[in-house]
C-alpha positions as a Markdown table, in Angstrom:
| # | Residue | x | y | z |
|---|---|---|---|---|
| 1 | Met | -35.8 | -72.0 | -50.7 |
| 2 | Thr | -33.3 | -72.4 | -48.0 |
| 3 | Gln | -34.0 | -71.4 | -44.5 |
| 4 | Ile | -31.2 | -68.8 | -44.8 |
| 5 | Ser | -32.8 | -67.6 | -48.1 |
| 6 | Lys | -36.1 | -67.4 | -46.5 |
| 7 | Ile | -34.7 | -65.4 | -43.3 |
| 8 | Ala | -32.9 | -63.0 | -45.9 |
| 9 | Phe | -36.0 | -62.4 | -48.2 |
| 10 | Phe | -38.1 | -61.8 | -44.9 |
| 11 | Leu | -35.6 | -59.2 | -43.7 |
| 12 | Gly | -35.3 | -57.6 | -46.8 |
| 13 | Leu | -39.1 | -57.3 | -47.1 |
| 14 | Met | -39.4 | -55.6 | -43.3 |
| 15 | Ala | -36.8 | -53.2 | -44.4 |
| 16 | Leu | -38.7 | -52.0 | -47.3 |
| 17 | Leu | -41.9 | -51.9 | -45.5 |
| 18 | Phe | -40.0 | -49.9 | -42.5 |
| 19 | Ala | -38.5 | -47.4 | -45.1 |
| 20 | Gly | -41.9 | -46.8 | -46.8 |
| 21 | Ala | -43.4 | -46.2 | -43.3 |
| 22 | Val | -40.8 | -43.9 | -42.2 |
| 23 | Gln | -41.1 | -42.0 | -45.4 |
| 24 | Asn | -44.7 | -41.8 | -45.2 |
| 25 | Ser | -44.7 | -40.5 | -41.6 |
| 26 | Gly | -43.9 | -36.9 | -42.7 |
| 27 | Trp | -40.9 | -36.7 | -40.3 |
| 28 | Leu | -37.6 | -35.7 | -42.3 |
| 29 | Ala | -34.6 | -37.7 | -42.0 |
| 30 | Leu | -32.1 | -35.4 | -40.8 |
| 31 | Gly | -28.7 | -36.6 | -42.2 |
| 32 | Pro | -25.9 | -34.9 | -44.3 |
| 33 | Arg | -28.3 | -34.2 | -47.1 |
| 34 | Thr | -28.1 | -30.9 | -49.0 |
| 35 | Ser | -29.6 | -29.2 | -51.8 |
| 36 | Pro | -27.7 | -27.3 | -54.7 |
| 37 | Arg | -29.0 | -24.0 | -53.1 |
| 38 | Ala | -27.8 | -25.1 | -49.7 |
| 39 | Gln | -24.5 | -26.2 | -50.8 |
| 40 | Asn | -24.0 | -22.6 | -51.9 |
| 41 | Gly | -24.7 | -21.1 | -48.7 |
| 42 | Ala | -27.6 | -19.2 | -50.1 |
| 43 | Ala | -29.7 | -17.0 | -47.9 |
| 44 | Thr | -33.4 | -16.0 | -48.8 |
| 45 | Pro | -34.6 | -12.6 | -47.9 |
| 46 | Ala | -37.8 | -12.0 | -46.2 |
| 47 | Pro | -40.4 | -10.1 | -48.5 |
| 48 | Ala | -39.9 | -6.3 | -48.4 |
| 49 | Asp | -43.3 | -5.9 | -46.5 |
| 50 | Pro | -42.8 | -8.2 | -43.7 |
| 51 | Ala | -46.0 | -9.9 | -42.5 |
| 52 | Pro | -47.5 | -9.8 | -39.3 |
| 53 | Pro | -46.2 | -12.1 | -36.5 |
| 54 | Ala | -47.2 | -15.9 | -36.4 |
| 55 | Thr | -48.8 | -17.3 | -33.3 |
| 56 | Ile | -46.6 | -19.9 | -31.6 |
| 57 | His | -48.3 | -23.1 | -30.7 |
| 58 | Val | -46.3 | -25.1 | -28.1 |
| 59 | Ser | -47.5 | -28.5 | -27.8 |
| 60 | His | -47.4 | -29.9 | -24.2 |
| 61 | Ala | -47.7 | -33.4 | -25.4 |
| 62 | Gly | -43.8 | -33.8 | -25.2 |
| 63 | Phe | -40.9 | -31.7 | -24.1 |
| 64 | Gly | -39.2 | -29.9 | -27.0 |
| 65 | Val | -42.2 | -29.5 | -29.7 |
| 66 | Val | -42.8 | -26.1 | -31.2 |
| 67 | Glu | -45.6 | -25.6 | -33.8 |
| 68 | Leu | -45.5 | -22.3 | -35.8 |
| 69 | Glu | -48.7 | -20.9 | -37.8 |
| 70 | Pro | -47.7 | -19.5 | -41.3 |
| 71 | Asp | -48.1 | -15.7 | -41.8 |
| 72 | Arg | -49.9 | -14.4 | -44.6 |
| 73 | Asn | -47.2 | -15.0 | -47.0 |
| 74 | Ala | -47.1 | -18.6 | -46.0 |
| 75 | Gln | -43.6 | -18.3 | -44.2 |
| 76 | Tyr | -43.0 | -19.2 | -40.6 |
| 77 | Gln | -41.7 | -16.4 | -38.5 |
| 78 | Thr | -41.1 | -16.8 | -34.7 |
| 79 | Asp | -39.4 | -14.9 | -31.8 |
| 80 | Ile | -36.2 | -16.6 | -30.8 |
| 81 | Glu | -33.4 | -16.1 | -28.5 |
| 82 | Ile | -29.8 | -16.1 | -29.2 |
| 83 | Asp | -27.2 | -16.1 | -26.3 |
| 84 | Gly | -30.2 | -14.8 | -24.3 |
| 85 | Thr | -31.2 | -11.9 | -26.6 |
| 86 | Ser | -34.7 | -11.7 | -28.2 |
| 87 | Leu | -34.9 | -11.6 | -32.0 |
| 88 | Arg | -37.3 | -12.1 | -34.9 |
| 89 | Ala | -36.6 | -14.9 | -37.4 |
| 90 | Met | -38.0 | -16.6 | -40.4 |
| 91 | Val | -37.5 | -20.5 | -40.8 |
| 92 | Asp | -35.9 | -21.0 | -44.1 |
| 93 | Thr | -35.0 | -24.5 | -44.8 |
| 94 | Gly | -33.2 | -23.6 | -48.0 |
| 95 | Ala | -30.5 | -21.5 | -46.0 |
| 96 | Thr | -27.7 | -23.7 | -45.1 |
| 97 | Phe | -26.9 | -21.7 | -42.0 |
| 98 | Val | -28.7 | -19.4 | -39.5 |
| 99 | Thr | -28.0 | -16.1 | -41.0 |
| 100 | Leu | -28.2 | -12.8 | -39.0 |
| 101 | Thr | -28.9 | -9.5 | -40.5 |
| 102 | Ala | -26.1 | -7.0 | -39.7 |
| 103 | Glu | -28.6 | -5.1 | -37.5 |
| 104 | Asp | -29.4 | -8.3 | -35.3 |
| 105 | Ala | -25.6 | -9.2 | -35.3 |
| 106 | Arg | -24.9 | -5.7 | -33.8 |
| 107 | His | -27.7 | -6.3 | -31.3 |
| 108 | Leu | -25.8 | -9.3 | -30.1 |
| 109 | Asn | -22.5 | -7.5 | -29.8 |
| 110 | Ile | -21.4 | -9.5 | -33.1 |
| 111 | Glu | -19.2 | -7.3 | -35.2 |
| 112 | Pro | -17.0 | -9.3 | -37.6 |
| 113 | Pro | -14.1 | -7.4 | -39.4 |
| 114 | Ala | -14.4 | -6.6 | -43.0 |
| 115 | Ser | -11.7 | -9.3 | -43.6 |
| 116 | Ala | -14.2 | -11.9 | -42.2 |
| 117 | Tyr | -16.6 | -11.6 | -44.9 |
| 118 | Asp | -15.6 | -14.1 | -47.3 |
| 119 | Ile | -18.6 | -16.7 | -47.6 |
| 120 | Pro | -20.3 | -16.4 | -50.9 |
| 121 | Val | -24.0 | -16.1 | -50.6 |
| 122 | Gln | -26.8 | -15.2 | -52.9 |
| 123 | Thr | -29.8 | -13.0 | -51.8 |
| 124 | Ala | -32.6 | -11.2 | -53.6 |
| 125 | Asn | -30.3 | -8.2 | -53.5 |
| 126 | Gly | -27.6 | -10.1 | -55.7 |
| 127 | Ala | -24.4 | -12.0 | -54.8 |
| 128 | Ser | -22.5 | -10.9 | -51.6 |
| 129 | Lys | -20.5 | -12.2 | -48.9 |
| 130 | Ala | -21.2 | -12.9 | -45.4 |
| 131 | Ala | -19.1 | -13.7 | -42.4 |
| 132 | Arg | -18.9 | -17.1 | -40.5 |
| 133 | Val | -19.7 | -17.1 | -36.6 |
| 134 | Ser | -20.4 | -19.4 | -33.8 |
| 135 | Leu | -23.7 | -18.8 | -31.6 |
| 136 | Arg | -23.5 | -20.5 | -28.2 |
| 137 | Glu | -27.2 | -21.2 | -27.8 |
| 138 | Ile | -30.4 | -20.7 | -30.0 |
| 139 | Arg | -33.7 | -21.1 | -28.1 |
| 140 | Val | -37.0 | -21.3 | -29.9 |
| 141 | Asn | -39.8 | -21.7 | -26.9 |
| 142 | Asp | -39.1 | -25.1 | -25.4 |
| 143 | Ile | -36.4 | -26.2 | -27.9 |
| 144 | Thr | -32.8 | -25.2 | -27.1 |
| 145 | Ile | -29.9 | -25.8 | -29.5 |
| 146 | Arg | -26.0 | -25.3 | -28.4 |
| 147 | Asp | -23.0 | -24.4 | -30.8 |
| 148 | Val | -24.8 | -23.4 | -33.9 |
| 149 | Asp | -22.7 | -22.4 | -37.0 |
| 150 | Ala | -24.2 | -19.2 | -38.5 |
| 151 | Leu | -23.3 | -16.2 | -40.7 |
| 152 | Val | -23.7 | -12.4 | -40.7 |
| 153 | Ala | -25.2 | -11.1 | -43.8 |
| 154 | Pro | -23.7 | -7.6 | -44.8 |
| 155 | Pro | -25.7 | -4.4 | -44.1 |
| 156 | Gly | -29.0 | -4.4 | -46.3 |
| 157 | Ala | -28.8 | -7.8 | -47.5 |
| 158 | Leu | -31.4 | -9.2 | -45.5 |
| 159 | Asn | -34.4 | -7.7 | -43.4 |
| 160 | Ile | -35.0 | -10.5 | -41.1 |
| 161 | Thr | -32.8 | -13.2 | -39.5 |
| 162 | Leu | -33.1 | -16.6 | -40.9 |
| 163 | Leu | -33.3 | -20.0 | -39.1 |
| 164 | Gly | -31.6 | -22.1 | -41.3 |
| 165 | Met | -30.4 | -25.9 | -41.6 |
| 166 | Ser | -27.3 | -25.4 | -39.2 |
| 167 | Phe | -30.2 | -25.0 | -36.4 |
| 168 | Leu | -32.7 | -27.4 | -38.0 |
| 169 | Lys | -30.6 | -30.3 | -38.8 |
| 170 | Lys | -29.5 | -30.5 | -35.1 |
| 171 | Leu | -33.4 | -31.2 | -34.1 |
| 172 | Glu | -34.7 | -34.7 | -33.9 |
| 173 | Gly | -37.0 | -33.7 | -36.8 |
| 174 | Phe | -39.2 | -31.1 | -38.5 |
| 175 | Gln | -42.1 | -31.2 | -40.4 |
| 176 | Val | -45.1 | -29.4 | -42.0 |
| 177 | Ala | -48.4 | -30.7 | -40.7 |
| 178 | Asp | -51.9 | -29.3 | -41.2 |
| 179 | Gly | -50.1 | -26.3 | -42.5 |
| 180 | Arg | -48.1 | -25.6 | -39.3 |
| 181 | Phe | -44.2 | -26.0 | -39.0 |
| 182 | Val | -43.4 | -28.6 | -36.5 |
| 183 | Met | -40.0 | -28.8 | -34.9 |
| 184 | Lys | -39.1 | -31.6 | -32.4 |
| 185 | Gln | -36.1 | -31.7 | -30.1 |
């Protein structure tokens, strides 16, 4: 084996070991990945009988780390702030966008015209169309993300706002560890 071949082999081996270590670390790589469900702009509603609020645990080991406990339905709900207004939301990695309930959108003074409801979405109540909006800022405890694309669901389509991938993909990472949903900025 020539010296160049040995170096190439060593670098390739190191790349494989590094890739395996990253994959096994639990942190999700946040790139241009989408699932078939995410490509359709799907929004998943919360159960009809909402569970009691989950406890928020903030790690002070580093700035911008938030841990959420699951509720009794194994869902992760939390209080969030959108443009300075407090709302309740459920983390939904299957939702392409942050999706506001019609009621929460009104609370934020966001009232798209009927003609803006042109984004097809699928909810438990069936197929519908949502309106695309842009949110200046979403805050979850120590984490602040700016300029987030979102949707407004039509009235009755959702019973809780969804914290979807348009927010989550802007984080450094997120994972489920020891049953908790951990977000890192």
